[in-house]
mmCIF file of C-alpha atoms in Angstrom:
data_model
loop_
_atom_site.group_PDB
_atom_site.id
_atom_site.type_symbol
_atom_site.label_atom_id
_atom_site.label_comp_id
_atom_site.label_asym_id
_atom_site.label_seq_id
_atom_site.Cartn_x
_atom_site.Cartn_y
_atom_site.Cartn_z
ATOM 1 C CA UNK A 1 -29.334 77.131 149.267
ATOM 2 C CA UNK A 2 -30.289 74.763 146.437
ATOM 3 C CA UNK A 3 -29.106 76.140 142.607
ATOM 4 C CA UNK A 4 -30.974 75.831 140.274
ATOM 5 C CA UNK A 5 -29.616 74.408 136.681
ATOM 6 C CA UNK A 6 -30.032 76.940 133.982
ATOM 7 C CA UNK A 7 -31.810 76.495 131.551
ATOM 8 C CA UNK A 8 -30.461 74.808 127.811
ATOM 9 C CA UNK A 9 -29.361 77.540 125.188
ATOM 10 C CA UNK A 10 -32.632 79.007 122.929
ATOM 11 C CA UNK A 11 -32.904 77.643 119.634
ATOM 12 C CA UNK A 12 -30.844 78.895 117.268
ATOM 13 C CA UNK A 13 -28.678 80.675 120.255
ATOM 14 C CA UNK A 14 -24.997 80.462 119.179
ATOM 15 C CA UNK A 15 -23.374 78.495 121.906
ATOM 16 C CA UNK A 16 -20.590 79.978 124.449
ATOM 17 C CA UNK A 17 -16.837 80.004 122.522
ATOM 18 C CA UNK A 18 -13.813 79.926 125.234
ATOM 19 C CA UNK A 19 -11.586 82.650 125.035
ATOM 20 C CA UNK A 20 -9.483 82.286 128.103
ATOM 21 C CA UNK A 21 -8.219 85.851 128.263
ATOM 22 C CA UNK A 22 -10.252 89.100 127.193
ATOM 23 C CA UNK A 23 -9.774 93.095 127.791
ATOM 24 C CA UNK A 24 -12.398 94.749 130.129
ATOM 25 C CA UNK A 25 -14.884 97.367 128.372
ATOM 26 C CA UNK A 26 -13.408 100.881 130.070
ATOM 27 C CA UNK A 27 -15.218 103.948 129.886
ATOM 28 C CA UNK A 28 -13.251 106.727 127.515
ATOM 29 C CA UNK A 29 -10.714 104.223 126.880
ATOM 30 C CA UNK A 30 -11.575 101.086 124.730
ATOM 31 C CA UNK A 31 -12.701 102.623 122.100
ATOM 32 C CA UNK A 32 -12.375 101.614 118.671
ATOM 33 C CA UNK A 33 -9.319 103.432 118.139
ATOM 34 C CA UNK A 34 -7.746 101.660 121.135
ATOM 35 C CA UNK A 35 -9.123 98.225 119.985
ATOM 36 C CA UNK A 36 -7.546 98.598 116.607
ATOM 37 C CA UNK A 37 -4.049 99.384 118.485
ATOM 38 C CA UNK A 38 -4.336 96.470 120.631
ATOM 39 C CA UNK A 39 -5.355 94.426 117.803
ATOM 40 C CA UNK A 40 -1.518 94.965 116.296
ATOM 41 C CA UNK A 41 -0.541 93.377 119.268
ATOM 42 C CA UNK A 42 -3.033 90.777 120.323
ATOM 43 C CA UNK A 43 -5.102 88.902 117.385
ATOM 44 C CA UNK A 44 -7.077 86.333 119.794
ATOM 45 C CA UNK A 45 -8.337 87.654 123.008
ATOM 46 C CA UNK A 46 -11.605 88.872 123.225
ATOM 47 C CA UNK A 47 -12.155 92.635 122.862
ATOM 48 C CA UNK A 48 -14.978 94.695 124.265
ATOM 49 C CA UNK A 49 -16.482 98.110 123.657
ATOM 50 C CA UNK A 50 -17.427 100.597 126.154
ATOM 51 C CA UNK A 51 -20.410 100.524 127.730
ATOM 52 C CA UNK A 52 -23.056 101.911 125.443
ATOM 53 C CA UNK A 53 -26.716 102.882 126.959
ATOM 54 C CA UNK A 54 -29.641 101.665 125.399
ATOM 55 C CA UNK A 55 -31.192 104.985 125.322
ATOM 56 C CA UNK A 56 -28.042 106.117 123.001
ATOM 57 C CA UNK A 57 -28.274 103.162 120.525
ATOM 58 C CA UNK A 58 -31.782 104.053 120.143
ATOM 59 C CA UNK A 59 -31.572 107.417 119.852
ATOM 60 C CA UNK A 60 -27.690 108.529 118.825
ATOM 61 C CA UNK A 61 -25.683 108.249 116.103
ATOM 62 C CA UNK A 62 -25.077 104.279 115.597
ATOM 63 C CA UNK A 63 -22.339 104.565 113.180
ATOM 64 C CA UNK A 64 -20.463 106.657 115.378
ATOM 65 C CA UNK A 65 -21.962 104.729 118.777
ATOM 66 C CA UNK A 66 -21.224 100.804 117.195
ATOM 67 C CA UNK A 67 -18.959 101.120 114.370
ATOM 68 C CA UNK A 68 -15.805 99.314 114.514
ATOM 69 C CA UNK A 69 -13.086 98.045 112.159
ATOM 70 C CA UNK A 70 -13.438 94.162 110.856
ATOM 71 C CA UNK A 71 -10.070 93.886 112.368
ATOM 72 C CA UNK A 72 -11.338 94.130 115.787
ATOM 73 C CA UNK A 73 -13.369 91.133 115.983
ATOM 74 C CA UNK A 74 -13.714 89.051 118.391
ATOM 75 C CA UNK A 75 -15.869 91.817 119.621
ATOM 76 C CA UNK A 76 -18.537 91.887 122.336
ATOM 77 C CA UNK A 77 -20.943 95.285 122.621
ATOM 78 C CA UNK A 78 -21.498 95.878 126.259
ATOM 79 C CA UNK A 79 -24.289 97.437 127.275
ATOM 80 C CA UNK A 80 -26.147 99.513 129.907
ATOM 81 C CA UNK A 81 -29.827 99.458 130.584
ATOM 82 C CA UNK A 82 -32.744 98.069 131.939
ATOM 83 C CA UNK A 83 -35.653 97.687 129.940
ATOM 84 C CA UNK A 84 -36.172 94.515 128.181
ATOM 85 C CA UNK A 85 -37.886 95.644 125.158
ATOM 86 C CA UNK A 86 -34.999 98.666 124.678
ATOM 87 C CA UNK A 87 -32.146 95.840 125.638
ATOM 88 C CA UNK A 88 -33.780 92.905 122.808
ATOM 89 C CA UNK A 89 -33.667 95.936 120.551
ATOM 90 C CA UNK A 90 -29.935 96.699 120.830
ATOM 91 C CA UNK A 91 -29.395 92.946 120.705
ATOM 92 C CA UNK A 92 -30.539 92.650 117.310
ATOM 93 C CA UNK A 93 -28.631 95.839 116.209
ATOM 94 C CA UNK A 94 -25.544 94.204 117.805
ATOM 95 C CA UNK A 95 -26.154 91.333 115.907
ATOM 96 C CA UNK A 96 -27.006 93.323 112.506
ATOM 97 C CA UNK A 97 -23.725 95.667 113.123
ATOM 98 C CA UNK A 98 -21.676 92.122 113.198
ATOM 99 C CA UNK A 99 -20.529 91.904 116.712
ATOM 100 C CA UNK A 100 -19.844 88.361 118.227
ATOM 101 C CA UNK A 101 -21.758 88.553 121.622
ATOM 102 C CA UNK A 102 -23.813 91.451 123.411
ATOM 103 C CA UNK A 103 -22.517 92.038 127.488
ATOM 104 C CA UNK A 104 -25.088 93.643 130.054
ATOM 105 C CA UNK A 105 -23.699 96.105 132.261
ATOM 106 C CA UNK A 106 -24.593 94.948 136.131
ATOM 107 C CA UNK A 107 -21.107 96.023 137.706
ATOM 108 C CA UNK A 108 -20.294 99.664 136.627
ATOM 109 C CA UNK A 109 -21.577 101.879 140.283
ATOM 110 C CA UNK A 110 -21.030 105.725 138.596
ATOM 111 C CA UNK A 111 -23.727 107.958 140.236
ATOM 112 C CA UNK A 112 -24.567 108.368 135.984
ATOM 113 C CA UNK A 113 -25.734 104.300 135.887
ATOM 114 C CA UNK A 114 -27.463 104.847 139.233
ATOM 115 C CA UNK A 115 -30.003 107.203 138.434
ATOM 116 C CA UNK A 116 -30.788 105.292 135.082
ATOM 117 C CA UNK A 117 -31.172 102.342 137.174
ATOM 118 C CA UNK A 118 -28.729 100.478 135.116
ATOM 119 C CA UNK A 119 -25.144 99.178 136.186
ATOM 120 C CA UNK A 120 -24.374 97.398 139.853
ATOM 121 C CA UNK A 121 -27.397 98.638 140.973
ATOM 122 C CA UNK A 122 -29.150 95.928 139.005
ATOM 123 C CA UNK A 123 -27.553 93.085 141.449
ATOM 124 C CA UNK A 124 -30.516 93.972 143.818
ATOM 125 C CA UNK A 125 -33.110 93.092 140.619
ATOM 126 C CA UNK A 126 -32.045 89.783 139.958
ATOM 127 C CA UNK A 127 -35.525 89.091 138.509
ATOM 128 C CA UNK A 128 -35.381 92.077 136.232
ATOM 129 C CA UNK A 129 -31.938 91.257 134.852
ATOM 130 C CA UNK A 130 -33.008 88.036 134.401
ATOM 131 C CA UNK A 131 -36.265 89.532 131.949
ATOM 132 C CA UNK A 132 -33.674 91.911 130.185
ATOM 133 C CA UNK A 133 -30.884 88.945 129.191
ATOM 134 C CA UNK A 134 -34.362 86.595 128.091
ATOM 135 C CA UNK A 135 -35.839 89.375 126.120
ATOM 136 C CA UNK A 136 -31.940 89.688 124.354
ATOM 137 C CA UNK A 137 -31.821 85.738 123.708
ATOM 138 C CA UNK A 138 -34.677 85.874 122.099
ATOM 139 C CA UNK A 139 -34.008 88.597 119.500
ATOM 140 C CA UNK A 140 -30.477 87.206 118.700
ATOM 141 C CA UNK A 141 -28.942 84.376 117.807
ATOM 142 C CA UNK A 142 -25.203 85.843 119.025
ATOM 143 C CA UNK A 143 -24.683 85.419 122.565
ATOM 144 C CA UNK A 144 -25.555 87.092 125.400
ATOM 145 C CA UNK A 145 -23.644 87.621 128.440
ATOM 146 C CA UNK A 146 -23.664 89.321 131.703
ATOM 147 C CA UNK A 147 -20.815 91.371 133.321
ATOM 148 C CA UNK A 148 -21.390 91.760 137.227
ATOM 149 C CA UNK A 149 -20.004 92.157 140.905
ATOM 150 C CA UNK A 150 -19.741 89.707 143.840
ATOM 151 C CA UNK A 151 -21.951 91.928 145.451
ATOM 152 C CA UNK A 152 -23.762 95.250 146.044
ATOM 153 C CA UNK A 153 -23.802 97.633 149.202
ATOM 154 C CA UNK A 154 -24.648 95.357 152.210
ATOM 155 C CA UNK A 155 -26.101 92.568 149.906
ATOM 156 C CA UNK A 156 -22.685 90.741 149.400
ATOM 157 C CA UNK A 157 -23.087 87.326 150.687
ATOM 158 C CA UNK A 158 -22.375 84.720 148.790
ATOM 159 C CA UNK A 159 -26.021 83.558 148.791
ATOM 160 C CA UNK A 160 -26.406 86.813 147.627
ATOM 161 C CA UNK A 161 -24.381 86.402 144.705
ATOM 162 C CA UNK A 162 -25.575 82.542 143.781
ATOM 163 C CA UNK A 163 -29.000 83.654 144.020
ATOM 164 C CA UNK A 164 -28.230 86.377 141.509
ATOM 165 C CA UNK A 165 -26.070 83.878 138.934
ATOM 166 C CA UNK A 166 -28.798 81.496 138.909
ATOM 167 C CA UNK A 167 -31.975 83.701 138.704
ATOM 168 C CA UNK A 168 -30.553 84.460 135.558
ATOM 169 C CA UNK A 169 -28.419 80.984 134.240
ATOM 170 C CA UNK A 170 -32.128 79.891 134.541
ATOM 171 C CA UNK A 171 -32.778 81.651 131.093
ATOM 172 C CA UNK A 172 -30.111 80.206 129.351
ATOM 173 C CA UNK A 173 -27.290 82.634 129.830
ATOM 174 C CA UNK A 174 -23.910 80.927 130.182
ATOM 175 C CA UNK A 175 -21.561 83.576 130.097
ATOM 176 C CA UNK A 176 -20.666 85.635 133.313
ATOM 177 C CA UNK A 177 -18.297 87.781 133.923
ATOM 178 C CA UNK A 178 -17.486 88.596 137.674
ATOM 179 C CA UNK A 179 -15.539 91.524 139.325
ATOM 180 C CA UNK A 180 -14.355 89.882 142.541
ATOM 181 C CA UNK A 181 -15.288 93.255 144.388
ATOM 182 C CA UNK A 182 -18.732 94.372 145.724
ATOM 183 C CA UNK A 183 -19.849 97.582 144.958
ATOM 184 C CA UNK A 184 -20.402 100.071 147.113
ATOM 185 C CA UNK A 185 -22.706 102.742 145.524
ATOM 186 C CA UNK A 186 -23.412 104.935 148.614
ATOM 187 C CA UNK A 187 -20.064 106.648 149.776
ATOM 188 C CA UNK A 188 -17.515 106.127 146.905
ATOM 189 C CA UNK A 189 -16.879 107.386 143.922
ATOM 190 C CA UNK A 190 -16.303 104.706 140.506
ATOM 191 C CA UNK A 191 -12.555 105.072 140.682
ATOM 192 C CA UNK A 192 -12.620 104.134 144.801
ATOM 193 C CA UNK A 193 -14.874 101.204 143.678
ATOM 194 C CA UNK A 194 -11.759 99.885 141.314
ATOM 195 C CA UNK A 195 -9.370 100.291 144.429
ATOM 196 C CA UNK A 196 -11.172 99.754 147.989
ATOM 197 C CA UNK A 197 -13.499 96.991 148.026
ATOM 198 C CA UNK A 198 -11.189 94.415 148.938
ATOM 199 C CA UNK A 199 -10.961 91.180 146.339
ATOM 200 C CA UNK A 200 -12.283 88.260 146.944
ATOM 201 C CA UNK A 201 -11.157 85.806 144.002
ATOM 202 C CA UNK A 202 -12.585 82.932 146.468
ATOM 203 C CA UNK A 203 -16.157 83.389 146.016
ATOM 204 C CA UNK A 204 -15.644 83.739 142.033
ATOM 205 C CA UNK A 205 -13.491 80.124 142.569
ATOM 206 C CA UNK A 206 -16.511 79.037 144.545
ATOM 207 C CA UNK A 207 -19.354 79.982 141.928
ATOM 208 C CA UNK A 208 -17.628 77.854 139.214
ATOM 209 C CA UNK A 209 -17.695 75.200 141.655
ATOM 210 C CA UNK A 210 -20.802 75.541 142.924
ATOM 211 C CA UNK A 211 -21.826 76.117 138.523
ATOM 212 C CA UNK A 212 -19.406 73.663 137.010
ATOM 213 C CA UNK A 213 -22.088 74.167 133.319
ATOM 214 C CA UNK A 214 -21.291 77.771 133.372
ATOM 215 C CA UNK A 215 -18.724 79.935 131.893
ATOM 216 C CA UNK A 216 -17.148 81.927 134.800
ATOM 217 C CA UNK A 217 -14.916 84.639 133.955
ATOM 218 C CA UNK A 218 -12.859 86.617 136.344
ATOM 219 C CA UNK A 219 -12.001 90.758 136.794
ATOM 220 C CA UNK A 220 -9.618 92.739 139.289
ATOM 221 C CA UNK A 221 -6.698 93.287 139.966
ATOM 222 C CA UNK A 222 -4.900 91.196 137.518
ATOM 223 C CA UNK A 223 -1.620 92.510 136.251
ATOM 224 C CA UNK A 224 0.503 89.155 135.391
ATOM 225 C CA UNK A 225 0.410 86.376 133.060
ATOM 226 C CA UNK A 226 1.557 84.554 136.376
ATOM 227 C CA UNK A 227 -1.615 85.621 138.344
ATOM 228 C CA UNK A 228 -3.697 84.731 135.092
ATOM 229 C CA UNK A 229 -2.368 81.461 134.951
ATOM 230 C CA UNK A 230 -3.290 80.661 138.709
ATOM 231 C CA UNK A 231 -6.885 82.217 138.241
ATOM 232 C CA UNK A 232 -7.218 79.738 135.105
ATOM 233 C CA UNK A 233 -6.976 76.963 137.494
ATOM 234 C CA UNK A 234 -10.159 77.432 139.470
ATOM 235 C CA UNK A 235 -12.300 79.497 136.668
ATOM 236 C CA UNK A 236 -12.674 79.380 132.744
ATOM 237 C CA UNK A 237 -11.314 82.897 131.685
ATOM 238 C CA UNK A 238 -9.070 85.896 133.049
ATOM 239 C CA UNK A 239 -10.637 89.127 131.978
ATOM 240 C CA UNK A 240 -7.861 92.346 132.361
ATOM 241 C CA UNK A 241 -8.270 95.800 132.758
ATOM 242 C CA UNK A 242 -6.351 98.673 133.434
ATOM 243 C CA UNK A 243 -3.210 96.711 133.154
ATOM 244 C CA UNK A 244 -4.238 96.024 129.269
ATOM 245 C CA UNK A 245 -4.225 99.769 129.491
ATOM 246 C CA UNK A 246 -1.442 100.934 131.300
ATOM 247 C CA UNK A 247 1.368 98.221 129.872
ATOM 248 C CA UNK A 248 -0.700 96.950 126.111
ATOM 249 C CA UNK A 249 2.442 95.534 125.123
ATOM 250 C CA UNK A 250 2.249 92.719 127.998
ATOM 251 C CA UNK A 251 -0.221 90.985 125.526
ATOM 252 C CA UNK A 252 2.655 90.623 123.050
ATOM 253 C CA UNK A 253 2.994 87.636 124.884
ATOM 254 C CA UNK A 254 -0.759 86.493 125.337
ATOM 255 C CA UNK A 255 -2.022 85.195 121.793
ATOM 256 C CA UNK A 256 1.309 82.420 122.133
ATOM 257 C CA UNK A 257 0.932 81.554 125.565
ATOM 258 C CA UNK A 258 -3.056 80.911 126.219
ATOM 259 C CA UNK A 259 -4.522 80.661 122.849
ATOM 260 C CA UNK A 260 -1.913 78.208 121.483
ATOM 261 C CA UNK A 261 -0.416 80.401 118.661
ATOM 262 C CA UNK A 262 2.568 79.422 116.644
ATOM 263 C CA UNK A 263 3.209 82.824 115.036
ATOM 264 C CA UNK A 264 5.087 84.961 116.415
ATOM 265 C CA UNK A 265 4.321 88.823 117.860
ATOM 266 C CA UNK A 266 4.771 91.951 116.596
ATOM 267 C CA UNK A 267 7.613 94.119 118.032
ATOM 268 C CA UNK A 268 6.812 97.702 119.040
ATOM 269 C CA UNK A 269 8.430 99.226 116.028
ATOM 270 C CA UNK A 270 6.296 96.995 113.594
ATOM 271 C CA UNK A 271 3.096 97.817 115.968
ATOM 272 C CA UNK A 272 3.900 101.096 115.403
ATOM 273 C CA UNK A 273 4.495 101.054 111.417
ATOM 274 C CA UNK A 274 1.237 98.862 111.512
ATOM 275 C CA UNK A 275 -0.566 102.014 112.833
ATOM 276 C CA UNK A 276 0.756 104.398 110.280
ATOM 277 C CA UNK A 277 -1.748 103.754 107.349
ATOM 278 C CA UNK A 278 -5.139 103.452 110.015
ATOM 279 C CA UNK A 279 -3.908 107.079 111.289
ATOM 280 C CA UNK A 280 -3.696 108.369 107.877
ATOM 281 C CA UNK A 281 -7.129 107.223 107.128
ATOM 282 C CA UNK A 282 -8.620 108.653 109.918
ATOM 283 C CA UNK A 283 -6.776 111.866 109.975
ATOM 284 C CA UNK A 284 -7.304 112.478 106.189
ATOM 285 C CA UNK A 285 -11.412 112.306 107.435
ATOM 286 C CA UNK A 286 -10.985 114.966 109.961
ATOM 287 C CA UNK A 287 -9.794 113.012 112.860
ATOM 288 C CA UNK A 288 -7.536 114.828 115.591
ATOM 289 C CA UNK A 289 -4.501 112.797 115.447
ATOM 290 C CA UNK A 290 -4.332 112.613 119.814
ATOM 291 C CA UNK A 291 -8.006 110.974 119.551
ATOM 292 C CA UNK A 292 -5.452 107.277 118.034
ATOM 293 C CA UNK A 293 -2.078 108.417 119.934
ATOM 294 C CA UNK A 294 -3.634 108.846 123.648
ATOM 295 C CA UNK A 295 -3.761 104.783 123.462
ATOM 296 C CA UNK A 296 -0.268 104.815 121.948
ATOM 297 C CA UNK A 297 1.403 106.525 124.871
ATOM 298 C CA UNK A 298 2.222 103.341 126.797
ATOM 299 C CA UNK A 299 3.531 101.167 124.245
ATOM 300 C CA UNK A 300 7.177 101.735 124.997
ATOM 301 C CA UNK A 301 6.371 101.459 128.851
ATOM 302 C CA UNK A 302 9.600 100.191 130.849
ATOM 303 C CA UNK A 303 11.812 100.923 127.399
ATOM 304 C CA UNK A 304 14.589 102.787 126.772
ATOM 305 C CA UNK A 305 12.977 105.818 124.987
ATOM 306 C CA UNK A 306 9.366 105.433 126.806
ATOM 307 C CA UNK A 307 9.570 109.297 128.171
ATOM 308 C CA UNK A 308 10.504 110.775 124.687
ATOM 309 C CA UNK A 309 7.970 108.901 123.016
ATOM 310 C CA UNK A 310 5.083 109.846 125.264
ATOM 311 C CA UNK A 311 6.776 113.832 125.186
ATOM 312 C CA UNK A 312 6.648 113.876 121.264
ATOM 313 C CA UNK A 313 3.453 112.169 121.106
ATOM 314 C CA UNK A 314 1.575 114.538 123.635
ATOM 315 C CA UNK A 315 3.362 117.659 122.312
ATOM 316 C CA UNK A 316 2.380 117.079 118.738
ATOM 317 C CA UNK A 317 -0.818 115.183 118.527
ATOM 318 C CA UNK A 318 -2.624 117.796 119.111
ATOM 319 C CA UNK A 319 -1.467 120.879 116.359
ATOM 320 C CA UNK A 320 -3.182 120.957 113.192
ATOM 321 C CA UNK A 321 -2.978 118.984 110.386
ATOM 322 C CA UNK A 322 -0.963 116.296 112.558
ATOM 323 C CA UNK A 323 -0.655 112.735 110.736
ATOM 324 C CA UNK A 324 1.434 109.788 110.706
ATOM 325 C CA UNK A 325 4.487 112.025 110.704
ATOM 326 C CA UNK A 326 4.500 112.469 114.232
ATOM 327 C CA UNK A 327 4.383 108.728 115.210
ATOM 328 C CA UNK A 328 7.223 107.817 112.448
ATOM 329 C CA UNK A 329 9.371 111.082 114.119
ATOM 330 C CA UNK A 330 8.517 109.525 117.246
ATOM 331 C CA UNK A 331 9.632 106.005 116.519
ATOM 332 C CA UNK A 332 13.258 107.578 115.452
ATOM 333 C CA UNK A 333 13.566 109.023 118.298
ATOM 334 C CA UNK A 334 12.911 106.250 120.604
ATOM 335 C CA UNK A 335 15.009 103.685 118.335
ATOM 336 C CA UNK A 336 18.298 106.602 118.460
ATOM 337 C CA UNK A 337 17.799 106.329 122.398
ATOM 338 C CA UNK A 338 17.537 102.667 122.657
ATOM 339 C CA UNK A 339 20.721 102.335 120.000
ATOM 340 C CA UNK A 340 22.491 105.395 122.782
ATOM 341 C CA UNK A 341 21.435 103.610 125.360
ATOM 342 C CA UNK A 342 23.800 100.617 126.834
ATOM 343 C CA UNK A 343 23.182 96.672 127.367
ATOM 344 C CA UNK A 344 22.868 96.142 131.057
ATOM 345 C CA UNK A 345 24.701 93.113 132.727
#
């Protein structure tokens, strides 16, 4: 099939910036709580929100929906819907609320996106994504971007997908990230979807070849700096998910290593002692402390310690009037283990 060259950015449209690694937007976990965590580890990749409908900026609470601490940033909103008019709307309250780039939602296949007829269902509207992301260039001058599969139910050829990427590069969007799975929304359930689908990193290789003036950005399955740095040979950027979850402090290692930092990391203790004041804040305003610690849990992952830490912090979080207390009693415990515990070799 012939591609068609997208068209140049709108006027005024702020133009793609390269972050070669980001963290995936994940339902009930990257919230801004999370964000701020990772933030003590990480201070250049890209950060993202959970998906956020349309419908609920519109109507909901946006303070409690968008806000975010200026320590966050770089921060992209992502969002779910598919009206036009609704989607320009949130764009400009993105843009007012002082995020970096707006993301539309064509990947996520939970039966909830389905019936709004939002999510990976939208890969079989290629015109009508391409009408939401030019109504949302044209009411903001931050980017906008699209996060998407290879692929949806049995239209996952790779015409399939290059049809999709440039029916809507041909409005000016630059920025795509792909999950190199299809989705299959008859027959398994959003956590299957993560897992079954087999990968196929080769068609995401291909689509920056075949769209060498696009920004290609690839999801799944990534767990490694070592697998990162091989995907960063065929495509622009590495976007990670539940590894960024399961093991944060792996990016210890990221802001040195792909974005070209001199300075040096934070250890876990200082992470943690970075925390202390942001948990007293929130806690003095009524916040349960587990709502902050429940992204904590895995920062001592694969350390001496990791078992009691996750123990005390589950245990405690959760009784009244819990505070920074129970992360500092925490920390002692896991530094008297590690200081117990002998050198190997």
């Amino acid at each position: 099939m012939t591609l068609a060259a997208p068209s140049p950015p709108k006027t005024g449209q702020t133009a793609v910036v390269g972050y070669p690694v980001s963290i995936a937007p994940m339902m009930d976990r990257t919230d801004r709580h999370y964000r701020y965590f990772m933030r003590q580890i990480t201070q250049r990749t890209l950060l993202y929100t959970e998906m956020v409908t349309a419908q609920a900026i519109k109507h909901g609470d946006r303070d409690h929906l968008l806000g975010f601490s200026p320590e966050e940033k770089p921060l992209v909103l992502q969002v779910g819907g598919d009206d036009p008019a609704l989607l320009a709307t949130c764009a400009r309250i993105a843009e007012d609320f002082g995020y970096d780039e707006i993301n539309l939602n064509v990947g996520c296949p939970s039966d909830r996106v389905q019936s709004g007829n939002f999510g990976a269902c939208l890969m079989a509207q290629p015109e009508l994504v391409a009408d939401c992301v030019a109504a949302m260039m044209a009411a903001t001058k931050i980017p906008v971007s699209v996060k998407h599969r290879i692929g949806v139910d049995d239209l996952d050829s790779y015409d399939h997908l290059t049809n999709f990427v440039a029916t809507v590069a041909a409005t000016g969007c630059q920025r795509f990230t792909v999950h190199a799975r299809k989705a299959w929304l008859q027959g398994l359930s959003p956590k299957a979807n993560r897992n079954v689908p087999p990968l196929r990193y080769e068609d995401v290789y291909r689509l920056k070849h075949d769209f060498p003036h696009l920004w290609i950005e690839i999801n799944g399955g990534i767990q490694t700096w070592q697998q990162t740095q091989t995907h960063l040979a065929q495509v622009d950027a590495v976007m990670i998910g539940r590894a960024a979850y399961d093991t944060p402090y792996l990016f210890a290692e990221v802001d040195r290593q792909f974005f070209g930092a001199e300075e040096g990391s934070k250890t876990r203790s200082q992470v943690v002692h970075a925390m202390l004041p942001y948990v007293d804040h929130w806690t003095q305003q009524g916040l349960k402390l587990n709502s902050i610690t429940r992204h904590l849990l895995m920062l001592f992952h694969g350390q001496p310690g990791s078992r009691t830490w996750r123990r005390l912090l589950t245990e405690n979080a959760c009784l009244p009037g819990a505070d920074s207390a129970v992360l500092q009693a925490a920390l002692h415990a896991v530094e008297k283990t590690a200081a117990l515990t002998p050198l190997s070799g």
